[in-house]
Coordinates of C-alpha atoms in Angstrom, one line a residue:
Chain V
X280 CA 0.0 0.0 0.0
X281 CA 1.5 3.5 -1.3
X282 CA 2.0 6.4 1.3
X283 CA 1.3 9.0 -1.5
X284 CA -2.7 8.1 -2.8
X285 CA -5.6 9.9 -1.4
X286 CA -9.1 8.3 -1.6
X287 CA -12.1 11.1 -1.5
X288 CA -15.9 10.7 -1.8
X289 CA -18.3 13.6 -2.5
X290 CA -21.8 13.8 -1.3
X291 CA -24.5 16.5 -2.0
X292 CA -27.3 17.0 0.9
X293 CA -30.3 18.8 0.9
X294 CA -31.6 20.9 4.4
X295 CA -34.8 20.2 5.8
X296 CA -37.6 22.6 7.4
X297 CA -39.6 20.5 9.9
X298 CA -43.4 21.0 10.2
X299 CA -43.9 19.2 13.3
X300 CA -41.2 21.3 15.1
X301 CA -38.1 18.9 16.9
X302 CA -37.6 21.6 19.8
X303 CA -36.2 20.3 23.3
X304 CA -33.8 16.8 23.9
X305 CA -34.8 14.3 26.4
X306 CA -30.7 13.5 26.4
X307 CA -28.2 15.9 25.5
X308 CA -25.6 13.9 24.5
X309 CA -27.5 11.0 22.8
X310 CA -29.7 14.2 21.3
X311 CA -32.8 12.4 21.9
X312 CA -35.6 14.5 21.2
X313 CA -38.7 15.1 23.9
X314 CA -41.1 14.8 21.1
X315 CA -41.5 13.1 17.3
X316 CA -40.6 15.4 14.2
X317 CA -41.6 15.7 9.9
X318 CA -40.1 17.3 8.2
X319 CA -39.6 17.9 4.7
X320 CA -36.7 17.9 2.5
X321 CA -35.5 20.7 -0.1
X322 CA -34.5 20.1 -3.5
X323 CA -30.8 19.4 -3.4
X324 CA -30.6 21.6 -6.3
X325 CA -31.4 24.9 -3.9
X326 CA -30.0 24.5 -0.4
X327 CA -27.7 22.3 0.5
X328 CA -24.1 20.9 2.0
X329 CA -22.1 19.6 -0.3
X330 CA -18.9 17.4 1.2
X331 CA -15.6 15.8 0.0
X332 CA -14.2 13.3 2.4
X333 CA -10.8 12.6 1.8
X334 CA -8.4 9.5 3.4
X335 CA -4.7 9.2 3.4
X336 CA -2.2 7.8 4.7
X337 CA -0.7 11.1 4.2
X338 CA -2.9 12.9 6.8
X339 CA -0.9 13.3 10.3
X340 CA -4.9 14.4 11.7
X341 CA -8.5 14.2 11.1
X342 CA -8.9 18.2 9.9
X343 CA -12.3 19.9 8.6
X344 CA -12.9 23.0 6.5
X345 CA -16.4 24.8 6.9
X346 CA -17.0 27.2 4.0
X347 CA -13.5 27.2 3.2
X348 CA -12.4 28.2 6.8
X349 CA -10.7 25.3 9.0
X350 CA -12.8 24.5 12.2
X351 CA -12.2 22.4 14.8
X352 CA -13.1 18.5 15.3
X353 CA -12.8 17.9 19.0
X354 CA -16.2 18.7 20.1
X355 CA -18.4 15.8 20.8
X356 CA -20.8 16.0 18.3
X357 CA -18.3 15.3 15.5
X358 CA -16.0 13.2 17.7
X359 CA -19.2 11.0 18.3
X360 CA -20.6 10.5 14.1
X361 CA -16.9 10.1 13.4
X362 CA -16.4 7.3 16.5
X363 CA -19.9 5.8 15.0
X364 CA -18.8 5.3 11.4
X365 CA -15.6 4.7 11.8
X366 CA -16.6 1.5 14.1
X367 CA -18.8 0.5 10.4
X368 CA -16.4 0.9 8.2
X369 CA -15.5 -1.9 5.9
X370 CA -12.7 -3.1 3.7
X371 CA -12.4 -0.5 0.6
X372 CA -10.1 -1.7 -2.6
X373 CA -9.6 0.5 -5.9
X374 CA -7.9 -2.3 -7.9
X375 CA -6.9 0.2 -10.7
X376 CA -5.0 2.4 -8.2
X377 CA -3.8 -0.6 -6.1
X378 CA -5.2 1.0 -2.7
X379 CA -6.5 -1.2 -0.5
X380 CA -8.0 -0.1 2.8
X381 CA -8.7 -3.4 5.2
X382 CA -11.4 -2.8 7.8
X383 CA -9.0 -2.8 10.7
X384 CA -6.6 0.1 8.8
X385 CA -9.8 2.9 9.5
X386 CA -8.8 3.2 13.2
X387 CA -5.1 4.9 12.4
X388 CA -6.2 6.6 9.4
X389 CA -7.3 9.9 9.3
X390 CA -9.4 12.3 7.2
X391 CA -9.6 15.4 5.9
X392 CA -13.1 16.8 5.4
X393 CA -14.2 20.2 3.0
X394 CA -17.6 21.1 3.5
X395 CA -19.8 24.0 1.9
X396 CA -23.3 25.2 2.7
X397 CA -25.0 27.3 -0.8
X398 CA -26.9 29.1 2.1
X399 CA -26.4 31.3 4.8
X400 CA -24.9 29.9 8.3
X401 CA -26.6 29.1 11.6
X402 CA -29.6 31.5 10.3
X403 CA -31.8 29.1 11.1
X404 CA -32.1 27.4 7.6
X405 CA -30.6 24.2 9.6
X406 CA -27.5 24.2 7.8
X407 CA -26.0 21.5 10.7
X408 CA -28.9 19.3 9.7
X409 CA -28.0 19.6 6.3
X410 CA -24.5 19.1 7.3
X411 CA -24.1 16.7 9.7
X412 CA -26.3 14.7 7.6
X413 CA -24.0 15.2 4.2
X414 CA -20.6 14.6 6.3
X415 CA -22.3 11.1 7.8
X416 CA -23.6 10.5 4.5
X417 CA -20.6 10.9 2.4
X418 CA -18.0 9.2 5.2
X419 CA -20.3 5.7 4.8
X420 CA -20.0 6.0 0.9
X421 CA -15.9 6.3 1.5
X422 CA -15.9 3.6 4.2
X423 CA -18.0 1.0 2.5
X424 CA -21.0 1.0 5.1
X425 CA -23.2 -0.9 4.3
X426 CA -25.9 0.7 6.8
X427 CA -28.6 2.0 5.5
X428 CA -30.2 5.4 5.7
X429 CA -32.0 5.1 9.1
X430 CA -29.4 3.6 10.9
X431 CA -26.9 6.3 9.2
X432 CA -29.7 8.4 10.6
X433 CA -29.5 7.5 14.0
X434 CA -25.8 8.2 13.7
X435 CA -26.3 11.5 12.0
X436 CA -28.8 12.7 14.9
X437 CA -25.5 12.4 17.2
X438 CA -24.1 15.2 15.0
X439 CA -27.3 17.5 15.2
X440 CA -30.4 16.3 16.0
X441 CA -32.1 17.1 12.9
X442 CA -29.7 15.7 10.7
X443 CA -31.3 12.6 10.6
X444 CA -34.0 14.2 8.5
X445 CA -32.1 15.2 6.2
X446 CA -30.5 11.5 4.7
X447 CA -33.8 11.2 2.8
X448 CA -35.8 13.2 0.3
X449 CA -39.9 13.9 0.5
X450 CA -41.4 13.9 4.0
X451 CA -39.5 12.4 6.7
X452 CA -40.7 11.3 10.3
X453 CA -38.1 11.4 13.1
X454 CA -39.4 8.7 15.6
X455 CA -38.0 9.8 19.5
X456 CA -37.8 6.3 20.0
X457 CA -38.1 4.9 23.4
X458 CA -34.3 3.2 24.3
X459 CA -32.4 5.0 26.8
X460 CA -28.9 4.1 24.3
X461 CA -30.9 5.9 21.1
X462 CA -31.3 3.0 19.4
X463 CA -34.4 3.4 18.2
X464 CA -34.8 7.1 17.9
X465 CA -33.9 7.7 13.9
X466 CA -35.8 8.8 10.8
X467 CA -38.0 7.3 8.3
X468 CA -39.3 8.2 5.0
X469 CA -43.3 8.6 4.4
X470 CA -43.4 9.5 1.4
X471 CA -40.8 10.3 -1.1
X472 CA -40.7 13.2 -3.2
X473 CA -42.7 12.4 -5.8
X474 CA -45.6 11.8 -3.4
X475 CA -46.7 15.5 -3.9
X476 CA -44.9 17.0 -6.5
X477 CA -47.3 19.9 -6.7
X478 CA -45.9 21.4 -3.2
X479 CA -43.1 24.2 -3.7
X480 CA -41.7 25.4 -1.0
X481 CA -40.4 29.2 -1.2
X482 CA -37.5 29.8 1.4
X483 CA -37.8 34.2 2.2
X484 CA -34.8 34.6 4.2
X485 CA -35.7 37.7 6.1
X486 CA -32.6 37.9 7.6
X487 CA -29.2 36.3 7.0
X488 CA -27.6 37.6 10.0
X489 CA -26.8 34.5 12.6
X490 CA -29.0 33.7 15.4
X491 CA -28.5 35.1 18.8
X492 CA -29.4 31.9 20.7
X493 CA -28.1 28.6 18.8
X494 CA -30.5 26.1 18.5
X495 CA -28.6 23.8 21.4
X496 CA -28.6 25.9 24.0
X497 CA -31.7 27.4 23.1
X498 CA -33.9 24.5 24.0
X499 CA -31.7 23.4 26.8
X500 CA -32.8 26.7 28.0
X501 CA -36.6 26.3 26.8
X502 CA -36.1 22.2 28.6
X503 CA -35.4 24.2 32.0
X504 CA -37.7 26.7 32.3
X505 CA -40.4 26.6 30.2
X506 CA -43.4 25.5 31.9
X507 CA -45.2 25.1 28.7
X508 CA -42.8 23.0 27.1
X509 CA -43.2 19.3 28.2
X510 CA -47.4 19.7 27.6
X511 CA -46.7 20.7 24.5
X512 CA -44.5 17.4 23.6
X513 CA -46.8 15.1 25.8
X514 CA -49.9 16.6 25.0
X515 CA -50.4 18.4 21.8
X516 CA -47.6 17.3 19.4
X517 CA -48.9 13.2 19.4
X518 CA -51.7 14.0 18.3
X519 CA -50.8 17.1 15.9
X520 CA -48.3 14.5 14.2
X521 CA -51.0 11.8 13.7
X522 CA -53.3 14.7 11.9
X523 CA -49.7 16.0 10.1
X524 CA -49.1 12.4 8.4
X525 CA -52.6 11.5 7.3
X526 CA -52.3 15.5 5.7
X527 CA -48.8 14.7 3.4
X528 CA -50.8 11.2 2.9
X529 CA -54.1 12.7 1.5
X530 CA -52.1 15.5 0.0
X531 CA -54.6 18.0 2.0
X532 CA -53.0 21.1 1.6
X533 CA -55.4 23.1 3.8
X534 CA -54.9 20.9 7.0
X535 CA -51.1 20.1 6.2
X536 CA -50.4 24.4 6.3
X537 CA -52.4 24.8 9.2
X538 CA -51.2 22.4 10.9
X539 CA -47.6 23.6 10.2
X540 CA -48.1 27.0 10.6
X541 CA -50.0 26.0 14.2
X542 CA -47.1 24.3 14.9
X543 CA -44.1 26.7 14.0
X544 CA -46.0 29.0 16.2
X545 CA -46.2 27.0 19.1
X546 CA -42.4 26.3 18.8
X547 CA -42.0 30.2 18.7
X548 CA -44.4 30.7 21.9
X549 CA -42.0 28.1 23.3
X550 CA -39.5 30.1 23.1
X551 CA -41.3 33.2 24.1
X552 CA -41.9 31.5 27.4
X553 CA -38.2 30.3 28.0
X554 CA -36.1 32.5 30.5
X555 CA -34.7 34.5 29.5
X556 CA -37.3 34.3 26.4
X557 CA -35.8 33.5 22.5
X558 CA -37.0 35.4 19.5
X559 CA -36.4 34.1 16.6
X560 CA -38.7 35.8 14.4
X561 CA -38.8 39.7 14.0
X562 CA -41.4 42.4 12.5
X563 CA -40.9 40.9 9.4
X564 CA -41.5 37.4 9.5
X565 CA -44.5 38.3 11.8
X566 CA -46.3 39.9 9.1
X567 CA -45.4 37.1 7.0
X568 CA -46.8 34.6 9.4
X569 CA -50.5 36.8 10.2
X570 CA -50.4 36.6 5.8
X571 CA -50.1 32.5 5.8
X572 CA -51.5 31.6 8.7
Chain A
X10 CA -88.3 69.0 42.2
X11 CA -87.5 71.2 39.3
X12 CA -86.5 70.3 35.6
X13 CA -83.4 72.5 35.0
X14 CA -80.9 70.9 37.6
X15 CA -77.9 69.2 37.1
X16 CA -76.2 66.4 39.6
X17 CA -72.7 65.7 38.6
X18 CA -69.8 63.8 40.0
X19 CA -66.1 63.4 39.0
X20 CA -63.8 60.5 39.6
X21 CA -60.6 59.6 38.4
X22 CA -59.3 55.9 38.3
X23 CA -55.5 55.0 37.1
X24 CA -54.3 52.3 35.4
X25 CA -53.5 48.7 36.4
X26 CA -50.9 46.9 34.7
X27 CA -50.8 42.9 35.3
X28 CA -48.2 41.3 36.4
X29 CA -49.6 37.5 36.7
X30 CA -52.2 38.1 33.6
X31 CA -55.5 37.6 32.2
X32 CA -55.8 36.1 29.3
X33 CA -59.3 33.8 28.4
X34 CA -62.5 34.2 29.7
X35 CA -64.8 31.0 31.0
X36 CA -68.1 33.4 30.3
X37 CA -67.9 35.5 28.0
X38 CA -71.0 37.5 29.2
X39 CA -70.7 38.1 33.1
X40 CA -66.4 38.5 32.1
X41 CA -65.6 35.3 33.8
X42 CA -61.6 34.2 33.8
X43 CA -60.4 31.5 33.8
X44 CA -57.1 31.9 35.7
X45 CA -56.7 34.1 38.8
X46 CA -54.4 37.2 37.9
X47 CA -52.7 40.1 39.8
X48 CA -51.6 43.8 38.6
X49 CA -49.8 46.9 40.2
X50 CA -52.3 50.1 40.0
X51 CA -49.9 53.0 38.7
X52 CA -50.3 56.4 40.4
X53 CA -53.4 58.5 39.4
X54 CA -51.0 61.5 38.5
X55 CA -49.7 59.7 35.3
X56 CA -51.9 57.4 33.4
X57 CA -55.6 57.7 34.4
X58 CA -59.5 58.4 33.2
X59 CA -61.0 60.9 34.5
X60 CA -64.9 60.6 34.1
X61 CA -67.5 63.1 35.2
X62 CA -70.9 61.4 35.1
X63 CA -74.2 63.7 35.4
X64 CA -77.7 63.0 35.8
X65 CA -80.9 65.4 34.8
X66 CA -84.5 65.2 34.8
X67 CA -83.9 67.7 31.2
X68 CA -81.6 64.5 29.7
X69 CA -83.4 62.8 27.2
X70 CA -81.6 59.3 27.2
X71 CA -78.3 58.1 28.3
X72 CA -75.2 59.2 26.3
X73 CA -71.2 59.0 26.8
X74 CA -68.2 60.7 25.3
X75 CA -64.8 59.4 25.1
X76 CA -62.1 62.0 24.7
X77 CA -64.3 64.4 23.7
X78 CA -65.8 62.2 21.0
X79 CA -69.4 60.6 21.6
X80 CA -69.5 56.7 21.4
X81 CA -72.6 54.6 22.2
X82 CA -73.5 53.1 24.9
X83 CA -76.0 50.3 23.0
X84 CA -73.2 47.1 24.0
X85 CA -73.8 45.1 26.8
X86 CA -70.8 45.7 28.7
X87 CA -72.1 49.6 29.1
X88 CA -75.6 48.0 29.5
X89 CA -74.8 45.2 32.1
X90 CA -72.5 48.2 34.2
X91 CA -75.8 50.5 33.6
X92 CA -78.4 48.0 35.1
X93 CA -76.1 47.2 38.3
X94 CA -75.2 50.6 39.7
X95 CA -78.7 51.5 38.7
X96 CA -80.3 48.5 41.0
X97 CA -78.1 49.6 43.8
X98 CA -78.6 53.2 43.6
X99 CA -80.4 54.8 46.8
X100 CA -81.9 58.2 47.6
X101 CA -79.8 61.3 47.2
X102 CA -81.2 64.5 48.5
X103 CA -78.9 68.0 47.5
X104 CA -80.7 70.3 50.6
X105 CA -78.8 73.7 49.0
X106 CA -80.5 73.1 45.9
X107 CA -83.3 71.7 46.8
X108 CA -83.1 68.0 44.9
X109 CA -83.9 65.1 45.7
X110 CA -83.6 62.0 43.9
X111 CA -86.2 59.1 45.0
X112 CA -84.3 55.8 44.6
X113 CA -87.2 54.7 42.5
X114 CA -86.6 57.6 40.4
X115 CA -83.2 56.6 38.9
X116 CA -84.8 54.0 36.7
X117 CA -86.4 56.9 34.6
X118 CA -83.7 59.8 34.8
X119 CA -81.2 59.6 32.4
X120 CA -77.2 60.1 32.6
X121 CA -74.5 62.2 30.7
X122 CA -70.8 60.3 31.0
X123 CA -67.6 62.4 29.7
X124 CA -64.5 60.1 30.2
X125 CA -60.9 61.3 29.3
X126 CA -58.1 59.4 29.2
X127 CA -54.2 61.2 29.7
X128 CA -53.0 58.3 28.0
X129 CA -53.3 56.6 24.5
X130 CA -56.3 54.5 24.1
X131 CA -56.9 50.8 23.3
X132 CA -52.7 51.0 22.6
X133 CA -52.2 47.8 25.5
X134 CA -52.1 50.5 28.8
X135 CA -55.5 48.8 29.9
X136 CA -57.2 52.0 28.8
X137 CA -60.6 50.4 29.2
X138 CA -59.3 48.9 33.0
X139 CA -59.3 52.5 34.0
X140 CA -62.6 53.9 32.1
X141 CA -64.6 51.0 33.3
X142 CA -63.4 51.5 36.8
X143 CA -63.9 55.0 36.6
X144 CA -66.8 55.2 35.2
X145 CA -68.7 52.8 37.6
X146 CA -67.1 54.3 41.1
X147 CA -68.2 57.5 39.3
X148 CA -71.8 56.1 39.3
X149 CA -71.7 54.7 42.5
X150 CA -70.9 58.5 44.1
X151 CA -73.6 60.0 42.2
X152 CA -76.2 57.6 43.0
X153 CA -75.2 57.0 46.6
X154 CA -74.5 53.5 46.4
X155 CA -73.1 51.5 49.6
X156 CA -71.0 48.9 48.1
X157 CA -67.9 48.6 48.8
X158 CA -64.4 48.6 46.1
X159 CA -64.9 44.4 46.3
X160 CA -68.4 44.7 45.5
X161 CA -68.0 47.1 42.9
X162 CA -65.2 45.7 41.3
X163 CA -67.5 42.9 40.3
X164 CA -69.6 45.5 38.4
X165 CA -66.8 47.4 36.9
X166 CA -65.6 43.1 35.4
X167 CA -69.0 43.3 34.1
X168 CA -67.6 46.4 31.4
X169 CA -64.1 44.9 30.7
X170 CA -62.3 42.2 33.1
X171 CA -59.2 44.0 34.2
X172 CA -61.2 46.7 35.3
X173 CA -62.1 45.1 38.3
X174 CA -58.3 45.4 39.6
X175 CA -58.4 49.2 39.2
X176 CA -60.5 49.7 42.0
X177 CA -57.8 49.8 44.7
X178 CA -54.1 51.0 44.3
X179 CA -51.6 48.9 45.5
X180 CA -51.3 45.6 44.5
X181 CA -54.9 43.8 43.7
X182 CA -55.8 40.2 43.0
X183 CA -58.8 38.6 40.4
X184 CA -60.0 36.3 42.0
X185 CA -61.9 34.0 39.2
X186 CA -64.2 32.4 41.7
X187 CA -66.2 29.6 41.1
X188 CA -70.1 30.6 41.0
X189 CA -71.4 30.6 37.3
X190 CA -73.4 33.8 38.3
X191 CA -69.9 35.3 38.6
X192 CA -70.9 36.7 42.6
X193 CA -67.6 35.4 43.5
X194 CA -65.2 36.9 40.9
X195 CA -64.0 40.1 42.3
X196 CA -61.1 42.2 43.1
X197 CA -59.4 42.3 46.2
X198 CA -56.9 44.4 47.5
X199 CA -53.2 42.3 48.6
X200 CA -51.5 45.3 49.7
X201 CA -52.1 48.9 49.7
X202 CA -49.2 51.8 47.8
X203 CA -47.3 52.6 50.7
X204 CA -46.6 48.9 50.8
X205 CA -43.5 49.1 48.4
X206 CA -42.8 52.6 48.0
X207 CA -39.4 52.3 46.5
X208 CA -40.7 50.3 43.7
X209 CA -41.3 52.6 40.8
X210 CA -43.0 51.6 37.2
X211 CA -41.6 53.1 34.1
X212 CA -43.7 52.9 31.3
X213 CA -42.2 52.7 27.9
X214 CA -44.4 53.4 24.7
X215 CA -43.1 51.4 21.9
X216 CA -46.0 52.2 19.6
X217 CA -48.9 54.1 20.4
X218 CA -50.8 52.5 17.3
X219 CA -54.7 50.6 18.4
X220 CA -53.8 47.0 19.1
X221 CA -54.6 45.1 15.8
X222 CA -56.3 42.7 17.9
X223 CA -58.8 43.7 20.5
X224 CA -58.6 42.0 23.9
X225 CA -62.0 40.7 23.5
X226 CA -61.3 39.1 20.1
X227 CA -58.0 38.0 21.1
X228 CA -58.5 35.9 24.1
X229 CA -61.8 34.5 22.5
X230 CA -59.4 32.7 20.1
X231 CA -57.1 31.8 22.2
X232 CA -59.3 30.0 24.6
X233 CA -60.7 28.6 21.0
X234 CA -57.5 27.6 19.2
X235 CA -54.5 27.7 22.1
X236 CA -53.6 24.4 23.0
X237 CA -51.0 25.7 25.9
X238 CA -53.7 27.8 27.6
X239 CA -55.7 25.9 29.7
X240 CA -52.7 24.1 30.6
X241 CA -51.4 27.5 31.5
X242 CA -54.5 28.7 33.3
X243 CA -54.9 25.3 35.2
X244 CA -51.3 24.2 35.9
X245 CA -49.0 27.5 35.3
X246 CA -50.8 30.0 37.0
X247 CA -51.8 28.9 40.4
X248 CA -48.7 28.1 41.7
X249 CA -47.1 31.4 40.5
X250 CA -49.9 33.4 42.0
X251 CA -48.7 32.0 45.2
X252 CA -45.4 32.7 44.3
X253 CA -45.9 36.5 43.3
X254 CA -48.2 37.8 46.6
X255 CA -45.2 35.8 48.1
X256 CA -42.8 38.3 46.7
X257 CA -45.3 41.4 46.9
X258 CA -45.6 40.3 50.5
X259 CA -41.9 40.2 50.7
X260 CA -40.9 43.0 48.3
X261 CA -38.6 41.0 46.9
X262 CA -38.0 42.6 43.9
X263 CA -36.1 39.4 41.9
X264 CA -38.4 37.0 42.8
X265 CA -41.0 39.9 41.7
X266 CA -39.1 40.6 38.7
X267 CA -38.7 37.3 37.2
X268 CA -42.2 36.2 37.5
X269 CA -43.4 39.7 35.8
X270 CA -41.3 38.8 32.7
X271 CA -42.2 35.1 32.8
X272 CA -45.4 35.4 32.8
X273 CA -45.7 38.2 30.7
X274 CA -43.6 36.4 27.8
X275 CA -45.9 33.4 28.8
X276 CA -49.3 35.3 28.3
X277 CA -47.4 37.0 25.0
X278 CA -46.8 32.8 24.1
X279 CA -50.1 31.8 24.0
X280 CA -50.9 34.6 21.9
X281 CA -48.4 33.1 19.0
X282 CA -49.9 29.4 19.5
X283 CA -53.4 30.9 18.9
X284 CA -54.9 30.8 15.3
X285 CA -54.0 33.0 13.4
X286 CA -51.4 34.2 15.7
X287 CA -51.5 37.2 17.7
X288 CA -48.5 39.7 18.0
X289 CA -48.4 42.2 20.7
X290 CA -45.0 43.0 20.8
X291 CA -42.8 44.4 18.0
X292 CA -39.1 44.5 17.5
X293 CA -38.6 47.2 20.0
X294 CA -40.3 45.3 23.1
X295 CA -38.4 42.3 22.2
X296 CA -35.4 44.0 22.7
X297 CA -36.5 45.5 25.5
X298 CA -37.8 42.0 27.0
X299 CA -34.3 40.5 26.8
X300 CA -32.7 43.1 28.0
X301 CA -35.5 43.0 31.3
X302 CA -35.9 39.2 31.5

C-alpha cells in the first residue's frame, strides 16, 4: 500500500424545514428529542451541503474545512458521528489504483473533510442538519458502510439532532424512540418526493444575520424553564403529528399548512416563554406569518 | 323638584398593569376568567381616566363621550354596568338646591358620561381597565351607592375584566371564583401603595398604534385555538400566584421581577400558538424583553 494516494468521496445533501417542530432533547448527549418530528426535505438543487471526504495515509490528523475556513473536530458531536462510522467501516479496494484499505486500517487513518453550505450559516435554515447529515452520508459512501439510511440516521442525529432528517428526500418522520442508548430514535421516510410533487416550497430569508441563541442551547434553556414546554411534547404534538401524516398522505394542503403554521408558532411561543425568552422571528417574518396563517 | 338641575360627579381611576395576567374568559358574558391574575395600580398622577358622570331630569336618554368624542352606549358591557349601579342606587337628597332623587326615580332619569383618558387609548395600557373603573365608582358617588371597592369591582368586570383590579391602588388580585353567576369573581386588594414605596414603574411606549387585535377578540381565540392555555390557566398559574403575593408580600423585587417577565412572555406565548397568531409585541419590546428578562 502506497503512502502518497488519497481516496475522496463527495456527497450532496439537501436541508430540511420541519413541520412538526423537533424543539427540546430528552438527552443531550445522545440528542434524543422530547417529542417526534416531519419534516420535509428541499431540493438538493437549492439549499444544500455539499462534502468531499478525503483519506490518506498522508494525513498526520483528522482536519475539517467549513465554507472554506478550517474549524475544529474535537467537540463531541463530530468526535461522536466520526467514532460511529468509523466502528462501520469496511474493507475498501480501488484495484486500478492498487489501494487497498482493510477494515482494521480505519482506526489509524485519518481524514480530511471540506464542506460548503449554498446558504447562509446558523440563520436558522438548519445548515447543521444539512450538514451533519452530508458529512455522515458521504463518510459511509468512503468507508463502504453498508448501513442504510435510518441507521446512518441514527448516527447523523448524534451530530445535530435534525440531521437525521435530512438522509432522505420527500417527507421524513423522526421517531423519539423509546431506548435510553438511542437505538431506536432515527428517521423514516413517508413518502418520497414524488408523493406531492405539486408542493413548492419558497425559502424568504428575512434575515441572514446569525442567530442570537443557537438552537442547542436554546432549548436546553426552553427544557429548563419553560413550563409550557413538556405539555406541549406530551400533550399536543402526538396528536398534531397523527393529523400531520394523514395530511402529506391525503395530499390535503389546507390541513397540512395549518397544521404547520400552528405548529411553528407554538415552537415560537415556546421560546417566548423560556427564561430568558428566545426570538427568533422579527417584524418581518411576523407579518409574513399573520399573511399564511 | 324642578326640571333644570344638574347632579354631577367626577372620579378619576389610574391604570393597572398585570403582572400574573389575564388572558381567556370562561363566560364571555358576566367577564368570567379562567385563571386568577394580579396587577400593580400606577399612580393617578400619570396614566388615568378621568370621568364626570351627570344626571338630569332635562336629559333625554343616556349618552357617553370618550375623549371628547361621543361613542354609544348600546353594547352590553355599558348596559350590564348600567343596570347594576342603577339596581343599587339609593336616595340622594342635595338640601342647598333643593333636589332630591327618590331611589325609585333613577330607573327613569337619564345620565350624561364624559370620560378622558391622559394616555393613549386601546394601545395595551389597559385603557378600558381604567374607564370601566372609573366610570362605575363615578356612578356609585352620584347615585349614593353603599357597596364597597370588592363589591363594585365585580360591576366594573361586568364592562371589561381587568377593570375590576383598578378599583384599589396597591397591588390587587382577580379572584376567578367559582359561582357561574360570577358573585364570587371580584377584586381584592393584597396590599395597599405605601406597601412598596421604592418600587417605581416606568412605562415605555413602543408604539402608540390601536392593538390590531382587540382583547375581547384575542383571548376568544385563544381560549378557541391555544392548546397551551388551559394548561397555563390550570397548571401554570396557580402556583405562580402564590409565588408572586409571596414576593409582593416580601418586596422581593427578583423574585417579583422574574415572574413579571415570565409570565408576561408566557401570556405574549399563547398569543403566538393561537390561530392565526396574535402579535403584541414588536421589534422594539423584544429588545426591551431580553434586556429586562
Amino acid at each position: 500500500m502506497g503512502e502518497k494516494w488519497v481516496l475522496m468521496k463527495t456527497a450532496q445533501t439537501p436541508t430540511n424545514i420541519a413541520v412538526i417542530k423537533y424543539w427540546g432533547k430528552r438527552d443531550e448527549t445522545l440528542i434524543l428529542p422530547v417529542n417526534d418530528s416531519i419534516s420535509v426535505t428541499l431540493d438538493p438543487a437549492h439549499l444544500c451541503t455539499t462534502t468531499t471526504v478525503a483519506v490518506s495515509p498522508a494525513f498526520q490528523q483528522d482536519r475539517m474545512w467549513l465554507n472554506g475556513k478550517e474549524i475544529s473536530l474535537s467537540g463531541g458531536r463530530y468526535q461522536n458521528c466520526l467514532r460511529e462510522i468509523r466502528t462501520r467501516a469496511r474493507e475498501v479496494e480501488d484495484k486500478e489504483r492498487g489501494i487497498k484499505i482493510e477494515k482494521k486500517d480505519w482506526e489509524k487513518l485519518h481524514l480530511h473533510i471540506a464542506s460548503y453550505n449554498n446558504f447562509p450559516t446558523a440563520a436558522g435554515l438548519a445548515s447543521s442538519a444539512a450538514g451533519f447529515a452530508c458529512l455522515v452520508f458521504a463518510l459511509a459512501k468512503l468507508m463502504n458502510v453498508s448501513e442504510d439510511e435510518s441507521q446512518l440516521s441514527a448516527i447523523a442525529r448524534q451530530g445535530s439532532g435534525s440531521a437525521c432528517r435530512s438522509l432522505f428526500g420527500g417527507f421524513v418522520k423522526w421517531i423519539m424512540g423509546k431506548e435510553d442508548d438511542g437505538s431506536d430514535s432515527l428517521a423514516v421516510q413517508l413518502v418520497d418526493e414524488k408523493h406531492w410533487e405539486d408542493l413548492f416550497i419558497i425559502i424568504a430569508v428575512v434575515s441572514s444575520r446569525q442567530k442570537e441563541t443557537s438552537s442547542t442551547s436554546g432549548m436546553r434553556e426552553s427544557v429548563e424553564t419553560s413550563s409550557l414546554l413538556q405539555h406541549r411534547a406530551k400533550e399536543v404534538v402526538p396528536k398534531r403529528t397523527i393529523k400531520m401524516e394523514e395530511a402529506i398522505q391525503n395530499r390535503d394542503f389546507a390541513s397540512f399548512a395549518k397544521l404547520a403554521c400552528a405548529d411553528s408558532n407554538q415552537f415560537h411561543a415556546v421560546c417566548l416563554d423560556t427564561l430568558p425568552p428566545i426570538f427568533y422571528m422579527n417584524d418581518t417574518s411576523h407579518r409574513q406569518d399573520n399573511q399564511l396563517c
